[in-house]
Amino acid sequence: AQEHPQTHEGITIAIRPYVEQFVGPNARPLLFLMLGLVSLVLLIACSNVANLLLARAVARHREVAIRTALGAHRARLMTSHLIEAFVLVLLGGVGGFAVAQTGIMLFYNAITVNVRPFWLEARVEPEVLLFVGVVMLVATLVSGALPALRASKTNVADVLRDEARGSSGLRLGRLSRWLVTGEIAASGALLVGAGLMVKSLANFTSFQYDFTTEKIFTASVAAGDGDFDSEEQQLQFLEDLEVRVTALPGVVSAGIATELPVIGLALAPYEIEGTAFTNDQDRPSTRLVAASPGMFETFEVLLLEGRAFTAGDRESTGRVALVNASFAARDFAGESPVGRRFRIHTPAGDPEWITIVGVVADMYLAEDYSLAHPAAVYVPLRQGDIVRGASGFFAMTLTARTTGDPTAITPRVREELASLNPNIPLSREFAFDRVLAQTYVGIVTVGSTFAVFGLVALFLAAVGLYGVMSFSTGQRTREIGIRMAFGAVRRDTFILVLKQASKQLAIGLGAGLALGYGLSHALQFVLFEVEPLQPAILISVGVMLAVVAFLATLVPARRAARVDPMVAMRYE
């Protein structure tokens, strides 16, 4: 900026860690979001364990009362309950470690559709084990402290005078029901998020690009390793390679470009003729790609207006470019861009004006995977000096459309490349649909994991509701027997149990849908063509939770309706 104040004033340096540059800005919040989801599932599991221990405390309240009468200290009683909780948590932790190892293996299988980046490695490190150990202690306190505290407060005199379990002793009570209500709310929120992610995944898999993605061979050609004496030699080498690959058996067409569709990242500032900017930073940016005419033919890109590139677009002719539909819509507001001029600003010097000769369909998605396609500009390979470096093109992408398996032509492509220049390596030979799968593997993995979390949460909530209702019904056996002895019919008893569960469901479902709506906004940056508010998903989650809650309550309700009054009156 000091040496070139007219052109470099205000330009600063932006430094990023290597991993952050390649992972992208959404990785960190996404990982913290996933950690939050895991915590929700953990809380649901802790609620179930707490309810289990509460139920055991109810069953053992007479034992606790007798131990207290014989002199057992309150701290001793609480310790025994906490130890029981810790044993359960420890067993779960050991099992979780085994599941984690399996999960890491599945994760690697998912992300190695293509080539796993060298910097990406997941393993169970000592810091992770220490963190899990702390989580286990917290889970022990969360799931064991309340039952231990409730059990230690048992009124000895009341219990020893009590001949009917649960009539005056420790009951499951409101605490247990609120725990289950919280489980329903948490599972409802996770299911809303899972529904949004599943819909997003469905949109991904069914998305129709405006170009061909199947039976496309792709490979990276390290053109910078060829030791060419001039840029002309390098360009001639690339053109000869394209011609030879096109002539291979089973190849329909071939092309050369600086990057692949969809996943390209090269951006450059530009300005349309007739517009002026005070500062360089105010100029908009566009994706910039140098490509041969064969690249558009290979991907069968739809030409919307004007003409495509031809062999006559060379260094000696006027500069031309193709722009995509998003570029035309953003900068020309419904007018035809054909014939208009723009220029790309690079540090190389004064830019030349480039004439737009055609408009093609969009071939890129925005970085957030939304359908807000970014602007893109394509220049002929022979006029690609605004894209290539000072020593020419370094790494180029070779593409070819085939009639069969695209990777089957790899050996022949290697032979043709070696015959042209044995010093240039060929790498990353993949089918284009596999490259696309690798590009979106992160969002697919997250979406699948989200769905699993939602189903696990639903299962845990159902188990918790069943356990509470089953134990609560058992506690009320004598009460139900008395009701039936006084004329209550089985239907009344059945409705009584269902009514209790319906209150928990209504409160939990309302809270869960509200939490799910908030969660959907947090997920918006990874959703693909999905709005946060989806009434169909909210209704589906509500119906699903209602059905699961009904099924979880059905068995305890039917058991209560079948109580024999005579047996119930003699209960203990």
PDB file of C-alpha atoms in Angstrom, residues 37 40 44 182-196 450 453-454 457 508-520 523 537-538 541 545:
ATOM      1  CA  LEU A  37     -27.695 -32.399  20.132  1.00  0.00           C
ATOM      2  CA  LEU A  40     -29.888 -33.382  24.587  1.00  0.00           C
ATOM      3  CA  ILE A  44     -32.901 -37.779  27.950  1.00  0.00           C
ATOM      4  CA  GLY A 182     -38.772 -32.976  29.528  1.00  0.00           C
ATOM      5  CA  GLU A 183     -37.820 -36.091  27.558  1.00  0.00           C
ATOM      6  CA  ILE A 184     -40.811 -35.625  25.271  1.00  0.00           C
ATOM      7  CA  ALA A 185     -39.897 -31.958  24.741  1.00  0.00           C
ATOM      8  CA  ALA A 186     -36.258 -32.755  23.943  1.00  0.00           C
ATOM      9  CA  SER A 187     -37.170 -35.606  21.599  1.00  0.00           C
ATOM     10  CA  GLY A 188     -39.748 -33.383  19.888  1.00  0.00           C
ATOM     11  CA  ALA A 189     -37.119 -30.722  19.237  1.00  0.00           C
ATOM     12  CA  LEU A 190     -34.675 -33.286  17.884  1.00  0.00           C
ATOM     13  CA  LEU A 191     -37.345 -34.819  15.672  1.00  0.00           C
ATOM     14  CA  VAL A 192     -38.174 -31.413  14.192  1.00  0.00           C
ATOM     15  CA  GLY A 193     -34.494 -30.908  13.414  1.00  0.00           C
ATOM     16  CA  ALA A 194     -34.238 -34.437  12.038  1.00  0.00           C
ATOM     17  CA  GLY A 195     -37.266 -33.860   9.829  1.00  0.00           C
ATOM     18  CA  LEU A 196     -35.744 -30.689   8.398  1.00  0.00           C
ATOM     19  CA  PHE A 450     -29.404 -35.847  13.000  1.00  0.00           C
ATOM     20  CA  PHE A 453     -30.339 -38.664  17.106  1.00  0.00           C
ATOM     21  CA  GLY A 454     -34.029 -37.958  16.621  1.00  0.00           C
ATOM     22  CA  ALA A 457     -34.423 -39.612  21.442  1.00  0.00           C
ATOM     23  CA  GLY A 508     -43.943 -31.892  26.429  1.00  0.00           C
ATOM     24  CA  LEU A 509     -45.173 -31.704  22.844  1.00  0.00           C
ATOM     25  CA  GLY A 510     -45.868 -27.980  23.060  1.00  0.00           C
ATOM     26  CA  ALA A 511     -42.444 -27.287  24.534  1.00  0.00           C
ATOM     27  CA  GLY A 512     -40.766 -29.645  22.046  1.00  0.00           C
ATOM     28  CA  LEU A 513     -42.307 -27.985  18.998  1.00  0.00           C
ATOM     29  CA  ALA A 514     -41.324 -24.550  20.329  1.00  0.00           C
ATOM     30  CA  LEU A 515     -37.750 -25.756  20.896  1.00  0.00           C
ATOM     31  CA  GLY A 516     -37.766 -27.391  17.466  1.00  0.00           C
ATOM     32  CA  TYR A 517     -38.788 -24.130  15.830  1.00  0.00           C
ATOM     33  CA  GLY A 518     -35.863 -22.388  17.511  1.00  0.00           C
ATOM     34  CA  LEU A 519     -33.536 -25.210  16.515  1.00  0.00           C
ATOM     35  CA  SER A 520     -34.654 -24.958  12.904  1.00  0.00           C
ATOM     36  CA  LEU A 523     -29.881 -25.173  11.375  1.00  0.00           C
ATOM     37  CA  ILE A 537     -42.881 -31.429   9.696  1.00  0.00           C
ATOM     38  CA  LEU A 538     -44.301 -29.915  12.902  1.00  0.00           C
ATOM     39  CA  VAL A 541     -43.637 -34.793  14.675  1.00  0.00           C
ATOM     40  CA  LEU A 545     -44.987 -38.381  19.381  1.00  0.00           C
TER      41      LEU A 545
END
